[in-house]
JSON list of C-alpha atoms in Angstrom, two decimals:
[
{"chain": "A", "resi": 145, "resn": "ASN", "atom": "CA", "xyz": [-29.80, 19.93, 1.32]},
{"chain": "A", "resi": 146, "resn": "GLY", "atom": "CA", "xyz": [-32.11, 16.93, 0.99]},
{"chain": "A", "resi": 147, "resn": "ASN", "atom": "CA", "xyz": [-29.32, 14.55, 0.02]},
{"chain": "A", "resi": 148, "resn": "GLU", "atom": "CA", "xyz": [-27.25, 15.53, 3.06]},
{"chain": "A", "resi": 149, "resn": "ASP", "atom": "CA", "xyz": [-30.25, 14.98, 5.35]},
{"chain": "A", "resi": 150, "resn": "ASP", "atom": "CA", "xyz": [-30.80, 11.52, 3.86]},
{"chain": "A", "resi": 151, "resn": "GLY", "atom": "CA", "xyz": [-27.15, 10.65, 4.48]},
{"chain": "A", "resi": 152, "resn": "GLU", "atom": "CA", "xyz": [-27.38, 11.73, 8.10]},
{"chain": "A", "resi": 153, "resn": "ASP", "atom": "CA", "xyz": [-30.49, 9.63, 8.56]},
{"chain": "A", "resi": 154, "resn": "VAL", "atom": "CA", "xyz": [-28.81, 6.51, 7.15]},
{"chain": "A", "resi": 155, "resn": "ASP", "atom": "CA", "xyz": [-25.79, 7.05, 9.39]},
{"chain": "A", "resi": 156, "resn": "GLY", "atom": "CA", "xyz": [-28.01, 7.53, 12.42]},
{"chain": "A", "resi": 157, "resn": "ARG", "atom": "CA", "xyz": [-29.95, 4.35, 11.74]},
{"chain": "A", "resi": 158, "resn": "ARG", "atom": "CA", "xyz": [-26.74, 2.40, 11.21]},
{"chain": "A", "resi": 159, "resn": "ALA", "atom": "CA", "xyz": [-25.46, 3.68, 14.57]},
{"chain": "A", "resi": 160, "resn": "GLY", "atom": "CA", "xyz": [-28.74, 2.67, 16.19]},
{"chain": "A", "resi": 161, "resn": "LEU", "atom": "CA", "xyz": [-28.46, -0.81, 14.73]},
{"chain": "A", "resi": 162, "resn": "TRP", "atom": "CA", "xyz": [-24.88, -1.17, 15.95]},
{"chain": "A", "resi": 163, "resn": "VAL", "atom": "CA", "xyz": [-25.86, -0.11, 19.46]},
{"chain": "A", "resi": 164, "resn": "CYS", "atom": "CA", "xyz": [-28.86, -2.45, 19.62]},
{"chain": "A", "resi": 165, "resn": "ALA", "atom": "CA", "xyz": [-26.94, -5.38, 18.14]},
{"chain": "A", "resi": 166, "resn": "GLY", "atom": "CA", "xyz": [-24.04, -4.85, 20.54]},
{"chain": "A", "resi": 167, "resn": "LEU", "atom": "CA", "xyz": [-26.38, -5.06, 23.51]},
{"chain": "A", "resi": 168, "resn": "GLU", "atom": "CA", "xyz": [-28.51, -7.95, 22.30]},
{"chain": "A", "resi": 169, "resn": "HIS", "atom": "CA", "xyz": [-26.98, -10.61, 24.56]},
{"chain": "A", "resi": 170, "resn": "ASN", "atom": "CA", "xyz": [-26.40, -8.42, 27.61]},
{"chain": "A", "resi": 171, "resn": "THR", "atom": "CA", "xyz": [-28.77, -9.38, 30.43]},
{"chain": "A", "resi": 172, "resn": "SER", "atom": "CA", "xyz": [-27.54, -7.07, 33.19]},
{"chain": "A", "resi": 173, "resn": "ILE", "atom": "CA", "xyz": [-28.29, -3.57, 31.84]},
{"chain": "A", "resi": 174, "resn": "LYS", "atom": "CA", "xyz": [-30.87, -1.77, 33.96]},
{"chain": "A", "resi": 175, "resn": "ARG", "atom": "CA", "xyz": [-31.14, 1.46, 31.95]},
{"chain": "A", "resi": 176, "resn": "LEU", "atom": "CA", "xyz": [-30.95, 2.02, 28.19]},
{"chain": "A", "resi": 177, "resn": "THR", "atom": "CA", "xyz": [-31.08, 5.54, 26.76]},
{"chain": "A", "resi": 178, "resn": "LEU", "atom": "CA", "xyz": [-31.13, 5.92, 22.97]},
{"chain": "A", "resi": 179, "resn": "HIS", "atom": "CA", "xyz": [-32.19, 9.57, 22.67]},
{"chain": "A", "resi": 180, "resn": "GLY", "atom": "CA", "xyz": [-32.02, 10.91, 19.12]},
{"chain": "A", "resi": 181, "resn": "LEU", "atom": "CA", "xyz": [-31.03, 7.75, 17.28]},
{"chain": "A", "resi": 182, "resn": "GLY", "atom": "CA", "xyz": [-33.02, 7.07, 14.10]},
{"chain": "A", "resi": 183, "resn": "LEU", "atom": "CA", "xyz": [-34.63, 3.73, 14.88]},
{"chain": "A", "resi": 184, "resn": "GLY", "atom": "CA", "xyz": [-36.46, 2.11, 11.99]},
{"chain": "A", "resi": 185, "resn": "PRO", "atom": "CA", "xyz": [-38.01, -1.39, 11.70]},
{"chain": "A", "resi": 186, "resn": "ALA", "atom": "CA", "xyz": [-34.66, -3.24, 11.58]},
{"chain": "A", "resi": 187, "resn": "GLU", "atom": "CA", "xyz": [-33.28, -1.42, 14.61]},
{"chain": "A", "resi": 188, "resn": "LEU", "atom": "CA", "xyz": [-36.50, -1.85, 16.58]},
{"chain": "A", "resi": 189, "resn": "ALA", "atom": "CA", "xyz": [-36.53, -5.59, 15.80]},
{"chain": "A", "resi": 190, "resn": "VAL", "atom": "CA", "xyz": [-33.03, -5.97, 17.27]},
{"chain": "A", "resi": 191, "resn": "LEU", "atom": "CA", "xyz": [-33.98, -3.76, 20.21]},
{"chain": "A", "resi": 192, "resn": "GLY", "atom": "CA", "xyz": [-36.99, -6.00, 20.85]},
{"chain": "A", "resi": 193, "resn": "ARG", "atom": "CA", "xyz": [-34.75, -9.05, 21.08]},
{"chain": "A", "resi": 194, "resn": "PHE", "atom": "CA", "xyz": [-32.53, -7.25, 23.59]},
{"chain": "A", "resi": 195, "resn": "VAL", "atom": "CA", "xyz": [-35.50, -6.17, 25.71]},
{"chain": "A", "resi": 196, "resn": "SER", "atom": "CA", "xyz": [-37.10, -9.63, 25.67]},
{"chain": "A", "resi": 197, "resn": "GLY", "atom": "CA", "xyz": [-33.89, -11.28, 26.83]},
{"chain": "A", "resi": 198, "resn": "ASN", "atom": "CA", "xyz": [-33.03, -8.80, 29.57]},
{"chain": "A", "resi": 199, "resn": "PRO", "atom": "CA", "xyz": [-34.89, -9.32, 32.86]},
{"chain": "A", "resi": 200, "resn": "SER", "atom": "CA", "xyz": [-32.81, -6.56, 34.48]},
{"chain": "A", "resi": 201, "resn": "LEU", "atom": "CA", "xyz": [-33.96, -3.68, 32.24]},
{"chain": "A", "resi": 202, "resn": "ARG", "atom": "CA", "xyz": [-35.96, -1.13, 34.24]},
{"chain": "A", "resi": 203, "resn": "ILE", "atom": "CA", "xyz": [-35.65, 2.07, 32.16]},
{"chain": "A", "resi": 204, "resn": "LEU", "atom": "CA", "xyz": [-36.04, 2.37, 28.38]},
{"chain": "A", "resi": 205, "resn": "ALA", "atom": "CA", "xyz": [-35.65, 5.93, 27.10]},
{"chain": "A", "resi": 206, "resn": "LEU", "atom": "CA", "xyz": [-36.44, 6.46, 23.40]},
{"chain": "A", "resi": 207, "resn": "ARG", "atom": "CA", "xyz": [-36.86, 10.22, 23.19]},
{"chain": "A", "resi": 208, "resn": "ALA", "atom": "CA", "xyz": [-36.83, 11.52, 19.59]},
{"chain": "A", "resi": 209, "resn": "CYS", "atom": "CA", "xyz": [-35.85, 8.09, 18.28]},
{"chain": "A", "resi": 210, "resn": "LEU", "atom": "CA", "xyz": [-38.48, 7.17, 15.74]},
{"chain": "A", "resi": 211, "resn": "GLY", "atom": "CA", "xyz": [-37.60, 7.66, 12.13]},
{"chain": "A", "resi": 212, "resn": "ARG", "atom": "CA", "xyz": [-34.70, 10.10, 11.88]},
{"chain": "A", "resi": 213, "resn": "SER", "atom": "CA", "xyz": [-31.30, 10.56, 13.49]},
{"chain": "A", "resi": 214, "resn": "ASP", "atom": "CA", "xyz": [-31.74, 14.35, 13.70]},
{"chain": "A", "resi": 215, "resn": "GLY", "atom": "CA", "xyz": [-34.67, 14.10, 16.11]},
{"chain": "A", "resi": 216, "resn": "HIS", "atom": "CA", "xyz": [-37.37, 14.80, 13.51]},
{"chain": "A", "resi": 217, "resn": "PRO", "atom": "CA", "xyz": [-39.96, 12.05, 13.02]},
{"chain": "A", "resi": 218, "resn": "SER", "atom": "CA", "xyz": [-40.19, 10.41, 9.63]},
{"chain": "A", "resi": 219, "resn": "ARG", "atom": "CA", "xyz": [-43.32, 11.16, 7.66]},
{"chain": "A", "resi": 220, "resn": "GLY", "atom": "CA", "xyz": [-45.94, 9.36, 5.65]},
{"chain": "A", "resi": 221, "resn": "ARG", "atom": "CA", "xyz": [-45.75, 5.61, 5.21]},
{"chain": "A", "resi": 222, "resn": "ASP", "atom": "CA", "xyz": [-42.34, 5.20, 6.84]},
{"chain": "A", "resi": 223, "resn": "ARG", "atom": "CA", "xyz": [-43.61, 6.97, 9.93]},
{"chain": "A", "resi": 224, "resn": "MET", "atom": "CA", "xyz": [-46.39, 4.44, 10.46]},
{"chain": "A", "resi": 225, "resn": "VAL", "atom": "CA", "xyz": [-44.04, 1.52, 9.84]},
{"chain": "A", "resi": 226, "resn": "ASP", "atom": "CA", "xyz": [-41.81, 2.73, 12.65]},
{"chain": "A", "resi": 227, "resn": "VAL", "atom": "CA", "xyz": [-44.68, 3.07, 15.12]},
{"chain": "A", "resi": 228, "resn": "ASP", "atom": "CA", "xyz": [-46.10, -0.34, 14.23]},
{"chain": "A", "resi": 229, "resn": "HIS", "atom": "CA", "xyz": [-42.71, -1.85, 15.07]},
{"chain": "A", "resi": 230, "resn": "LEU", "atom": "CA", "xyz": [-42.42, 0.04, 18.36]},
{"chain": "A", "resi": 231, "resn": "TRP", "atom": "CA", "xyz": [-45.20, -1.63, 20.34]},
{"chain": "A", "resi": 232, "resn": "PRO", "atom": "CA", "xyz": [-43.78, -5.19, 20.08]},
{"chain": "A", "resi": 233, "resn": "VAL", "atom": "CA", "xyz": [-40.60, -3.86, 21.72]},
{"chain": "A", "resi": 234, "resn": "VAL", "atom": "CA", "xyz": [-42.60, -2.79, 24.77]},
{"chain": "A", "resi": 235, "resn": "ARG", "atom": "CA", "xyz": [-44.62, -6.02, 24.83]},
{"chain": "A", "resi": 236, "resn": "SER", "atom": "CA", "xyz": [-41.45, -8.11, 24.66]},
{"chain": "A", "resi": 237, "resn": "SER", "atom": "CA", "xyz": [-40.23, -7.04, 28.10]},
{"chain": "A", "resi": 238, "resn": "PRO", "atom": "CA", "xyz": [-40.33, -9.85, 30.66]},
{"chain": "A", "resi": 239, "resn": "SER", "atom": "CA", "xyz": [-43.11, -9.36, 33.20]},
{"chain": "A", "resi": 240, "resn": "ALA", "atom": "CA", "xyz": [-42.11, -7.36, 36.28]},
{"chain": "A", "resi": 241, "resn": "ALA", "atom": "CA", "xyz": [-39.11, -5.89, 34.45]},
{"chain": "A", "resi": 242, "resn": "LEU", "atom": "CA", "xyz": [-39.53, -2.62, 32.52]},
{"chain": "A", "resi": 243, "resn": "GLU", "atom": "CA", "xyz": [-40.88, 0.18, 34.73]},
{"chain": "A", "resi": 244, "resn": "TYR", "atom": "CA", "xyz": [-40.01, 3.47, 33.00]},
{"chain": "A", "resi": 245, "resn": "LEU", "atom": "CA", "xyz": [-40.79, 4.13, 29.33]},
{"chain": "A", "resi": 246, "resn": "ASP", "atom": "CA", "xyz": [-39.87, 7.42, 27.65]},
{"chain": "A", "resi": 247, "resn": "LEU", "atom": "CA", "xyz": [-41.49, 7.99, 24.24]},
{"chain": "A", "resi": 248, "resn": "SER", "atom": "CA", "xyz": [-41.33, 11.78, 24.29]},
{"chain": "A", "resi": 249, "resn": "SER", "atom": "CA", "xyz": [-40.62, 13.97, 21.24]},
{"chain": "A", "resi": 250, "resn": "ASN", "atom": "CA", "xyz": [-41.43, 11.29, 18.67]},
{"chain": "A", "resi": 251, "resn": "GLY", "atom": "CA", "xyz": [-44.22, 13.08, 16.83]},
{"chain": "A", "resi": 252, "resn": "LEU", "atom": "CA", "xyz": [-46.78, 10.53, 18.04]},
{"chain": "A", "resi": 253, "resn": "THR", "atom": "CA", "xyz": [-50.37, 11.33, 17.06]},
{"chain": "A", "resi": 254, "resn": "GLY", "atom": "CA", "xyz": [-53.72, 9.98, 18.15]},
{"chain": "A", "resi": 255, "resn": "SER", "atom": "CA", "xyz": [-53.74, 7.29, 15.48]},
{"chain": "A", "resi": 256, "resn": "ASP", "atom": "CA", "xyz": [-50.28, 6.16, 16.56]},
{"chain": "A", "resi": 257, "resn": "LEU", "atom": "CA", "xyz": [-51.60, 5.29, 20.03]},
{"chain": "A", "resi": 258, "resn": "SER", "atom": "CA", "xyz": [-53.89, 2.55, 18.74]},
{"chain": "A", "resi": 259, "resn": "GLY", "atom": "CA", "xyz": [-51.35, -0.09, 19.79]},
{"chain": "A", "resi": 260, "resn": "LEU", "atom": "CA", "xyz": [-50.38, 1.47, 23.12]},
{"chain": "A", "resi": 261, "resn": "HIS", "atom": "CA", "xyz": [-52.88, -0.35, 25.33]},
{"chain": "A", "resi": 262, "resn": "GLY", "atom": "CA", "xyz": [-51.92, -3.72, 23.88]},
{"chain": "A", "resi": 263, "resn": "ALA", "atom": "CA", "xyz": [-48.28, -2.91, 24.58]},
{"chain": "A", "resi": 264, "resn": "LEU", "atom": "CA", "xyz": [-48.93, -1.91, 28.19]},
{"chain": "A", "resi": 265, "resn": "ARG", "atom": "CA", "xyz": [-51.48, -4.60, 29.04]},
{"chain": "A", "resi": 266, "resn": "GLY", "atom": "CA", "xyz": [-49.98, -6.93, 31.61]},
{"chain": "A", "resi": 267, "resn": "SER", "atom": "CA", "xyz": [-46.65, -5.07, 31.58]},
{"chain": "A", "resi": 268, "resn": "SER", "atom": "CA", "xyz": [-44.89, -3.62, 34.62]},
{"chain": "A", "resi": 269, "resn": "VAL", "atom": "CA", "xyz": [-44.54, -0.10, 33.15]},
{"chain": "A", "resi": 270, "resn": "ARG", "atom": "CA", "xyz": [-45.44, 2.39, 35.88]},
{"chain": "A", "resi": 271, "resn": "PHE", "atom": "CA", "xyz": [-44.01, 5.63, 34.47]},
{"chain": "A", "resi": 272, "resn": "LEU", "atom": "CA", "xyz": [-44.84, 6.69, 30.89]},
{"chain": "A", "resi": 273, "resn": "ASP", "atom": "CA", "xyz": [-43.47, 9.84, 29.26]},
{"chain": "A", "resi": 274, "resn": "LEU", "atom": "CA", "xyz": [-45.49, 10.96, 26.21]},
{"chain": "A", "resi": 275, "resn": "SER", "atom": "CA", "xyz": [-44.57, 14.63, 26.43]},
{"chain": "A", "resi": 276, "resn": "SER", "atom": "CA", "xyz": [-43.80, 16.80, 23.39]},
{"chain": "A", "resi": 277, "resn": "ASN", "atom": "CA", "xyz": [-45.78, 14.70, 20.94]},
{"chain": "A", "resi": 278, "resn": "SER", "atom": "CA", "xyz": [-48.95, 15.61, 18.99]},
{"chain": "A", "resi": 279, "resn": "LEU", "atom": "CA", "xyz": [-51.72, 13.82, 20.86]},
{"chain": "A", "resi": 280, "resn": "GLY", "atom": "CA", "xyz": [-54.11, 16.79, 21.07]},
{"chain": "A", "resi": 281, "resn": "GLY", "atom": "CA", "xyz": [-55.96, 18.74, 18.42]},
{"chain": "A", "resi": 282, "resn": "GLY", "atom": "CA", "xyz": [-58.39, 17.66, 15.76]},
{"chain": "A", "resi": 283, "resn": "ASP", "atom": "CA", "xyz": [-60.92, 15.18, 17.07]},
{"chain": "A", "resi": 284, "resn": "ASN", "atom": "CA", "xyz": [-58.86, 14.45, 20.21]},
{"chain": "A", "resi": 285, "resn": "ARG", "atom": "CA", "xyz": [-58.56, 10.82, 19.14]},
{"chain": "A", "resi": 286, "resn": "GLY", "atom": "CA", "xyz": [-55.27, 10.42, 20.96]},
{"chain": "A", "resi": 287, "resn": "ILE", "atom": "CA", "xyz": [-56.79, 11.87, 24.12]},
{"chain": "A", "resi": 288, "resn": "ALA", "atom": "CA", "xyz": [-59.68, 9.41, 23.97]},
{"chain": "A", "resi": 289, "resn": "VAL", "atom": "CA", "xyz": [-57.27, 6.47, 23.64]},
{"chain": "A", "resi": 290, "resn": "LEU", "atom": "CA", "xyz": [-55.08, 7.69, 26.50]},
{"chain": "A", "resi": 291, "resn": "ALA", "atom": "CA", "xyz": [-58.07, 8.47, 28.73]},
{"chain": "A", "resi": 292, "resn": "ASP", "atom": "CA", "xyz": [-59.34, 4.93, 28.22]},
{"chain": "A", "resi": 293, "resn": "ILE", "atom": "CA", "xyz": [-55.96, 3.43, 29.09]},
{"chain": "A", "resi": 294, "resn": "LEU", "atom": "CA", "xyz": [-55.74, 5.47, 32.29]},
{"chain": "A", "resi": 295, "resn": "VAL", "atom": "CA", "xyz": [-58.85, 3.85, 33.78]},
{"chain": "A", "resi": 296, "resn": "ARG", "atom": "CA", "xyz": [-58.09, 0.26, 32.84]},
{"chain": "A", "resi": 297, "resn": "ASP", "atom": "CA", "xyz": [-57.08, -2.19, 35.55]},
{"chain": "A", "resi": 298, "resn": "ASP", "atom": "CA", "xyz": [-54.91, -4.34, 33.28]},
{"chain": "A", "resi": 299, "resn": "THR", "atom": "CA", "xyz": [-51.97, -1.89, 33.29]},
{"chain": "A", "resi": 300, "resn": "ARG", "atom": "CA", "xyz": [-49.78, -0.73, 36.17]},
{"chain": "A", "resi": 301, "resn": "LEU", "atom": "CA", "xyz": [-49.44, 2.90, 35.15]},
{"chain": "A", "resi": 302, "resn": "GLN", "atom": "CA", "xyz": [-49.02, 5.27, 38.09]},
{"chain": "A", "resi": 303, "resn": "ASP", "atom": "CA", "xyz": [-47.37, 8.35, 36.56]},
{"chain": "A", "resi": 304, "resn": "VAL", "atom": "CA", "xyz": [-47.83, 9.86, 33.09]},
{"chain": "A", "resi": 305, "resn": "LYS", "atom": "CA", "xyz": [-46.30, 12.90, 31.42]},
{"chain": "A", "resi": 306, "resn": "ALA", "atom": "CA", "xyz": [-48.47, 14.36, 28.65]},
{"chain": "A", "resi": 307, "resn": "GLY", "atom": "CA", "xyz": [-47.19, 17.93, 28.55]},
{"chain": "A", "resi": 308, "resn": "ASP", "atom": "CA", "xyz": [-46.62, 19.90, 25.34]},
{"chain": "A", "resi": 309, "resn": "ASN", "atom": "CA", "xyz": [-49.07, 17.89, 23.24]},
{"chain": "A", "resi": 310, "resn": "GLY", "atom": "CA", "xyz": [-51.45, 20.55, 21.97]},
{"chain": "A", "resi": 311, "resn": "ILE", "atom": "CA", "xyz": [-54.15, 19.32, 24.36]},
{"chain": "A", "resi": 312, "resn": "ASP", "atom": "CA", "xyz": [-57.12, 21.69, 24.64]},
{"chain": "A", "resi": 313, "resn": "LEU", "atom": "CA", "xyz": [-59.37, 22.19, 27.67]},
{"chain": "A", "resi": 314, "resn": "PRO", "atom": "CA", "xyz": [-61.94, 19.46, 26.78]},
{"chain": "A", "resi": 315, "resn": "GLY", "atom": "CA", "xyz": [-59.10, 17.02, 26.22]},
{"chain": "A", "resi": 316, "resn": "ALA", "atom": "CA", "xyz": [-57.46, 17.94, 29.52]},
{"chain": "A", "resi": 317, "resn": "LEU", "atom": "CA", "xyz": [-60.73, 17.55, 31.42]},
{"chain": "A", "resi": 318, "resn": "SER", "atom": "CA", "xyz": [-61.24, 14.11, 29.87]},
{"chain": "A", "resi": 319, "resn": "LEU", "atom": "CA", "xyz": [-57.79, 12.98, 30.99]},
{"chain": "A", "resi": 320, "resn": "LEU", "atom": "CA", "xyz": [-58.19, 14.42, 34.47]},
{"chain": "A", "resi": 321, "resn": "GLU", "atom": "CA", "xyz": [-61.51, 12.61, 34.88]},
{"chain": "A", "resi": 322, "resn": "SER", "atom": "CA", "xyz": [-59.77, 9.34, 34.06]},
{"chain": "A", "resi": 323, "resn": "VAL", "atom": "CA", "xyz": [-57.02, 10.08, 36.57]},
{"chain": "A", "resi": 324, "resn": "ARG", "atom": "CA", "xyz": [-59.66, 10.91, 39.19]},
{"chain": "A", "resi": 325, "resn": "ARG", "atom": "CA", "xyz": [-61.22, 7.48, 38.66]},
{"chain": "A", "resi": 326, "resn": "ASN", "atom": "CA", "xyz": [-57.87, 5.70, 39.04]},
{"chain": "A", "resi": 327, "resn": "SER", "atom": "CA", "xyz": [-56.96, 5.44, 42.72]},
{"chain": "A", "resi": 328, "resn": "THR", "atom": "CA", "xyz": [-53.47, 4.05, 41.98]},
{"chain": "A", "resi": 329, "resn": "PHE", "atom": "CA", "xyz": [-52.17, 7.17, 40.23]},
{"chain": "A", "resi": 330, "resn": "ARG", "atom": "CA", "xyz": [-49.31, 9.10, 41.87]},
{"chain": "A", "resi": 331, "resn": "GLY", "atom": "CA", "xyz": [-48.61, 11.79, 39.27]},
{"chain": "A", "resi": 332, "resn": "PHE", "atom": "CA", "xyz": [-49.89, 13.36, 36.08]},
{"chain": "A", "resi": 333, "resn": "ASP", "atom": "CA", "xyz": [-48.26, 16.19, 34.13]},
{"chain": "A", "resi": 334, "resn": "LEU", "atom": "CA", "xyz": [-50.20, 18.30, 31.59]},
{"chain": "A", "resi": 335, "resn": "GLY", "atom": "CA", "xyz": [-47.81, 21.25, 31.55]},
{"chain": "A", "resi": 336, "resn": "GLU", "atom": "CA", "xyz": [-47.25, 23.42, 28.47]},
{"chain": "A", "resi": 337, "resn": "ASN", "atom": "CA", "xyz": [-50.57, 22.57, 26.84]},
{"chain": "A", "resi": 338, "resn": "PRO", "atom": "CA", "xyz": [-52.72, 25.39, 25.35]},
{"chain": "A", "resi": 339, "resn": "PHE", "atom": "CA", "xyz": [-55.35, 25.79, 28.06]},
{"chain": "A", "resi": 340, "resn": "GLY", "atom": "CA", "xyz": [-55.76, 27.63, 31.35]},
{"chain": "A", "resi": 341, "resn": "THR", "atom": "CA", "xyz": [-53.04, 30.28, 30.95]},
{"chain": "A", "resi": 342, "resn": "ARG", "atom": "CA", "xyz": [-51.03, 31.79, 28.14]},
{"chain": "A", "resi": 343, "resn": "ASP", "atom": "CA", "xyz": [-48.19, 29.36, 28.73]},
{"chain": "A", "resi": 344, "resn": "GLY", "atom": "CA", "xyz": [-50.34, 26.33, 29.43]},
{"chain": "A", "resi": 345, "resn": "ALA", "atom": "CA", "xyz": [-51.18, 24.80, 32.77]},
{"chain": "A", "resi": 346, "resn": "ARG", "atom": "CA", "xyz": [-49.63, 22.21, 35.04]},
{"chain": "A", "resi": 347, "resn": "CYS", "atom": "CA", "xyz": [-52.13, 19.81, 36.53]},
{"chain": "A", "resi": 348, "resn": "GLY", "atom": "CA", "xyz": [-51.77, 17.00, 39.01]},
{"chain": "A", "resi": 349, "resn": "THR", "atom": "CA", "xyz": [-48.80, 16.07, 41.15]},
{"chain": "A", "resi": 350, "resn": "ARG", "atom": "CA", "xyz": [-45.58, 14.28, 40.45]},
{"chain": "A", "resi": 351, "resn": "ASP", "atom": "CA", "xyz": [-43.50, 11.86, 42.43]},
{"chain": "A", "resi": 352, "resn": "ASP", "atom": "CA", "xyz": [-40.56, 11.33, 40.08]},
{"chain": "A", "resi": 353, "resn": "ASP", "atom": "CA", "xyz": [-38.11, 8.45, 40.24]},
{"chain": "A", "resi": 354, "resn": "GLY", "atom": "CA", "xyz": [-35.24, 10.74, 39.31]},
{"chain": "A", "resi": 355, "resn": "GLU", "atom": "CA", "xyz": [-36.31, 11.05, 35.68]},
{"chain": "A", "resi": 356, "resn": "GLY", "atom": "CA", "xyz": [-37.38, 14.09, 33.79]}
]
């Protein structure tokens, strides 16, 4: 029931806080995976301190982390609070440190991406996983934001996953045009989006670093 779900969410966030707090002063971790933990503003603030103080961190995997411990994103006002607190975590990484950022399955929408460019600007993130979010549909606002980021020369992005996002054909063509204009790109994944074939289409190439 609803009360049980709320209890699970509180427990998940407490676990996330414990994990982040326990790592805060560790400067040698190269990979941090927090899949499925319910990270809210308090947890993300502690995580930001860990990231900012760790020059060794190369991989930060936050799949299905925003809002709820059961993998479902929080909704309404709480949902936006969580996203607003996410981007400072990315920005806090020391330059030339963080390379791989997984934000898949977090229910991110077009409006949520408004802070993404600021987070990536000047960072060393090369591989970005945005798969299984909700960037497509409607007015394709999220696609417009992402397409703009892909052609900017103030990020180091080389490989992006955007599969399973409800991206239609116009949205896909917009993204592919941006990739075409960016000579530094190595891979782009648009699989499992509703265009091209019944099951979606896979566009571009990939040169993974062992992630996926």
